[in-house]
């Protein structure tokens, strides 16, 4: 009876729907991988011992390998195209924010429909800003892997963690 209550709990059912998707599993693994990358860097910078950093390096490598197997490899050209795709997404999000600002200026907030339209614009703006933040964080990964930008491993780990958490949040909302 208690087990049934736990198994059929809405949160458990939601989690199971989330991890049933490839995107959900990848976002979770990516979050753990980038957190491990950041934390290994942090331990190294705060005079952590090799014994303290070794498990986090191993986690980073194992989750990276697991994600590569899920995607079946990744090479330099793929990083180049990924960086270009992210750059295009950044431009698209900035343009979307600009268009939303223009739309909002034309809305009459004293009118009932204007209030609804204003709320719709606010929701779209929040989603666009979240995607823009995710894209900017993601941009550090391919640009540092290609050597275009000298980014510290800890910053790449932190940016990847933030981007992954945004991805987990977005995917979580989709499976609700």
CSV table of C-alpha atoms in Angstrom, one decimal:
chain,number,residue,atom,x,y,z
A,1,UNK,CA,0.0,0.0,0.0
A,2,UNK,CA,2.7,2.4,0.9
A,3,UNK,CA,4.7,1.3,-2.1
A,4,UNK,CA,1.7,1.9,-4.4
A,5,UNK,CA,1.3,5.4,-3.0
A,6,UNK,CA,5.0,6.0,-3.7
A,7,UNK,CA,5.0,4.5,-7.2
A,8,UNK,CA,1.9,6.3,-8.3
A,9,UNK,CA,2.8,9.6,-6.7
A,10,UNK,CA,2.6,12.4,-9.4
A,11,UNK,CA,6.2,13.5,-8.8
A,12,UNK,CA,7.5,10.0,-9.4
A,13,UNK,CA,5.4,9.6,-12.5
A,14,UNK,CA,6.6,12.9,-13.7
A,15,UNK,CA,10.3,11.9,-13.1
A,16,UNK,CA,9.7,8.6,-15.0
A,17,UNK,CA,8.2,10.5,-18.0
A,18,UNK,CA,11.2,12.9,-17.9
A,19,UNK,CA,13.9,10.2,-17.9
A,20,UNK,CA,12.0,8.1,-20.5
A,21,UNK,CA,13.0,10.7,-23.0
A,22,UNK,CA,16.5,10.8,-24.6
A,23,UNK,CA,16.7,14.5,-24.1
A,24,UNK,CA,15.8,14.2,-20.4
A,25,UNK,CA,18.5,11.6,-19.8
A,26,UNK,CA,21.0,13.6,-21.7
A,27,UNK,CA,20.3,16.8,-19.8
A,28,UNK,CA,20.6,15.0,-16.5
A,29,UNK,CA,23.9,13.4,-17.5
A,30,UNK,CA,25.2,16.7,-18.9
A,31,UNK,CA,24.4,18.5,-15.7
A,32,UNK,CA,26.3,16.0,-13.6
A,33,UNK,CA,29.2,15.9,-16.0
A,34,UNK,CA,29.6,19.7,-16.1
A,35,UNK,CA,29.2,20.0,-12.3
A,36,UNK,CA,31.9,17.4,-11.9
A,37,UNK,CA,34.1,19.3,-14.3
A,38,UNK,CA,33.5,22.5,-12.3
A,39,UNK,CA,34.0,20.9,-8.9
A,40,UNK,CA,37.3,19.1,-10.0
A,41,UNK,CA,38.6,22.5,-11.1
A,42,UNK,CA,37.4,24.1,-7.9
A,43,UNK,CA,39.2,21.5,-5.8
A,44,UNK,CA,42.3,21.9,-7.8
A,45,UNK,CA,42.3,25.7,-7.3
A,46,UNK,CA,41.7,25.4,-3.6
A,47,UNK,CA,44.7,23.1,-3.0
A,48,UNK,CA,42.6,19.9,-3.0
A,49,UNK,CA,44.6,16.7,-3.0
A,50,UNK,CA,44.8,14.4,-6.0
A,51,UNK,CA,42.7,11.9,-4.0
A,52,UNK,CA,40.0,14.5,-3.7
A,53,UNK,CA,39.9,15.5,-7.3
A,54,UNK,CA,40.3,12.0,-8.8
A,55,UNK,CA,36.7,10.8,-8.3
A,56,UNK,CA,35.3,14.0,-9.8
A,57,UNK,CA,37.6,13.7,-12.8
A,58,UNK,CA,36.5,10.1,-13.2
A,59,UNK,CA,32.8,11.1,-13.0
A,60,UNK,CA,33.4,13.8,-15.6
A,61,UNK,CA,35.1,11.4,-18.0
A,62,UNK,CA,32.6,8.6,-17.5
A,63,UNK,CA,29.5,10.8,-18.0
A,64,UNK,CA,31.2,12.4,-21.0
A,65,UNK,CA,31.8,8.9,-22.5
A,66,UNK,CA,28.2,7.9,-21.8
A,67,UNK,CA,26.9,11.0,-23.5
A,68,UNK,CA,29.2,10.5,-26.5
A,69,UNK,CA,27.9,6.9,-26.9
A,70,UNK,CA,24.4,8.3,-26.8
A,71,UNK,CA,25.3,10.7,-29.6
A,72,UNK,CA,27.7,8.4,-31.4
A,73,UNK,CA,30.8,10.6,-31.3
A,74,UNK,CA,31.7,14.2,-31.8
A,75,UNK,CA,34.6,15.7,-33.8
A,76,UNK,CA,36.1,19.2,-34.4
A,77,UNK,CA,33.8,19.9,-37.3
A,78,UNK,CA,30.8,19.1,-35.2
A,79,UNK,CA,32.1,21.6,-32.6
A,80,UNK,CA,32.4,24.2,-35.4
A,81,UNK,CA,28.8,23.7,-36.5
A,82,UNK,CA,27.6,23.6,-32.9
A,83,UNK,CA,29.3,27.0,-32.3
A,84,UNK,CA,27.7,28.4,-35.4
A,85,UNK,CA,24.3,27.1,-34.5
A,86,UNK,CA,24.5,28.6,-31.0
A,87,UNK,CA,25.6,31.9,-32.4
A,88,UNK,CA,22.6,31.9,-34.8
A,89,UNK,CA,20.4,31.0,-31.8
A,90,UNK,CA,21.8,34.0,-29.8
A,91,UNK,CA,21.1,36.3,-32.7
A,92,UNK,CA,17.6,34.9,-33.0
A,93,UNK,CA,16.9,35.3,-29.3
A,94,UNK,CA,18.1,38.9,-29.3
A,95,UNK,CA,15.9,39.6,-32.3
A,96,UNK,CA,12.9,38.0,-30.6
A,97,UNK,CA,13.5,40.1,-27.5
A,98,UNK,CA,13.6,43.2,-29.8
A,99,UNK,CA,10.3,42.2,-31.5
A,100,UNK,CA,8.7,41.6,-28.1
A,101,UNK,CA,9.7,45.0,-26.9
A,102,UNK,CA,8.1,46.5,-30.1
A,103,UNK,CA,4.9,44.5,-29.6
A,104,UNK,CA,4.7,45.5,-26.0
A,105,UNK,CA,5.0,49.2,-26.9
A,106,UNK,CA,1.9,48.9,-29.1
A,107,UNK,CA,-0.3,47.1,-26.5
A,108,UNK,CA,-2.9,49.2,-24.7
A,109,UNK,CA,-2.7,47.9,-21.1
A,110,UNK,CA,-5.9,49.6,-20.1
A,111,UNK,CA,-7.9,47.3,-22.4
A,112,UNK,CA,-8.8,43.8,-21.2
A,113,UNK,CA,-7.2,42.2,-24.3
A,114,UNK,CA,-4.2,44.4,-23.8
A,115,UNK,CA,-3.6,43.0,-20.3
A,116,UNK,CA,-3.8,39.4,-21.6
A,117,UNK,CA,-1.5,40.3,-24.5
A,118,UNK,CA,0.9,41.9,-22.0
A,119,UNK,CA,1.0,38.8,-19.9
A,120,UNK,CA,1.6,36.6,-23.0
A,121,UNK,CA,4.5,38.9,-24.0
A,122,UNK,CA,6.0,38.6,-20.5
A,123,UNK,CA,5.9,34.8,-20.7
A,124,UNK,CA,7.5,34.8,-24.2
A,125,UNK,CA,10.1,37.3,-23.0
A,126,UNK,CA,11.0,35.1,-20.0
A,127,UNK,CA,11.3,32.0,-22.2
A,128,UNK,CA,13.5,33.9,-24.7
A,129,UNK,CA,15.8,35.3,-21.9
A,130,UNK,CA,16.2,31.8,-20.5
A,131,UNK,CA,17.1,30.4,-23.9
A,132,UNK,CA,19.5,33.3,-24.5
A,133,UNK,CA,21.3,32.6,-21.1
A,134,UNK,CA,21.5,28.9,-22.0
A,135,UNK,CA,23.0,29.7,-25.4
A,136,UNK,CA,25.6,32.1,-24.0
A,137,UNK,CA,26.6,29.5,-21.4
A,138,UNK,CA,26.7,26.8,-24.1
A,139,UNK,CA,28.9,28.9,-26.3
A,140,UNK,CA,31.8,28.5,-23.9
A,141,UNK,CA,32.0,24.7,-24.6
A,142,UNK,CA,32.7,24.6,-28.4
A,143,UNK,CA,34.7,27.8,-28.5
A,144,UNK,CA,37.1,26.5,-25.8
A,145,UNK,CA,37.3,23.0,-27.3
A,146,UNK,CA,38.2,24.5,-30.7
A,147,UNK,CA,40.8,26.9,-29.0
A,148,UNK,CA,39.0,30.0,-30.3
A,149,UNK,CA,38.7,31.4,-26.8
A,150,UNK,CA,40.9,30.7,-23.8
A,151,UNK,CA,38.3,29.8,-21.2
A,152,UNK,CA,39.2,28.3,-17.9
A,153,UNK,CA,38.0,24.7,-17.3
A,154,UNK,CA,36.1,25.8,-14.2
A,155,UNK,CA,34.2,28.5,-16.1
A,156,UNK,CA,33.3,25.9,-18.8
A,157,UNK,CA,32.2,23.6,-16.1
A,158,UNK,CA,30.1,26.2,-14.4
A,159,UNK,CA,28.6,27.5,-17.7
A,160,UNK,CA,27.8,24.0,-18.8
A,161,UNK,CA,26.1,23.3,-15.4
A,162,UNK,CA,24.0,26.4,-15.7
A,163,UNK,CA,23.0,25.6,-19.3
A,164,UNK,CA,22.3,22.0,-18.4
A,165,UNK,CA,20.1,23.0,-15.5
A,166,UNK,CA,18.1,25.3,-17.8
A,167,UNK,CA,17.7,22.4,-20.2
A,168,UNK,CA,16.6,20.1,-17.4
A,169,UNK,CA,14.1,22.8,-16.2
A,170,UNK,CA,12.7,23.3,-19.8
A,171,UNK,CA,12.4,19.6,-20.4
A,172,UNK,CA,10.9,19.0,-17.0
A,173,UNK,CA,8.2,21.5,-17.8
A,174,UNK,CA,7.5,19.8,-21.1
A,175,UNK,CA,6.9,16.4,-19.4
A,176,UNK,CA,4.6,17.8,-16.8
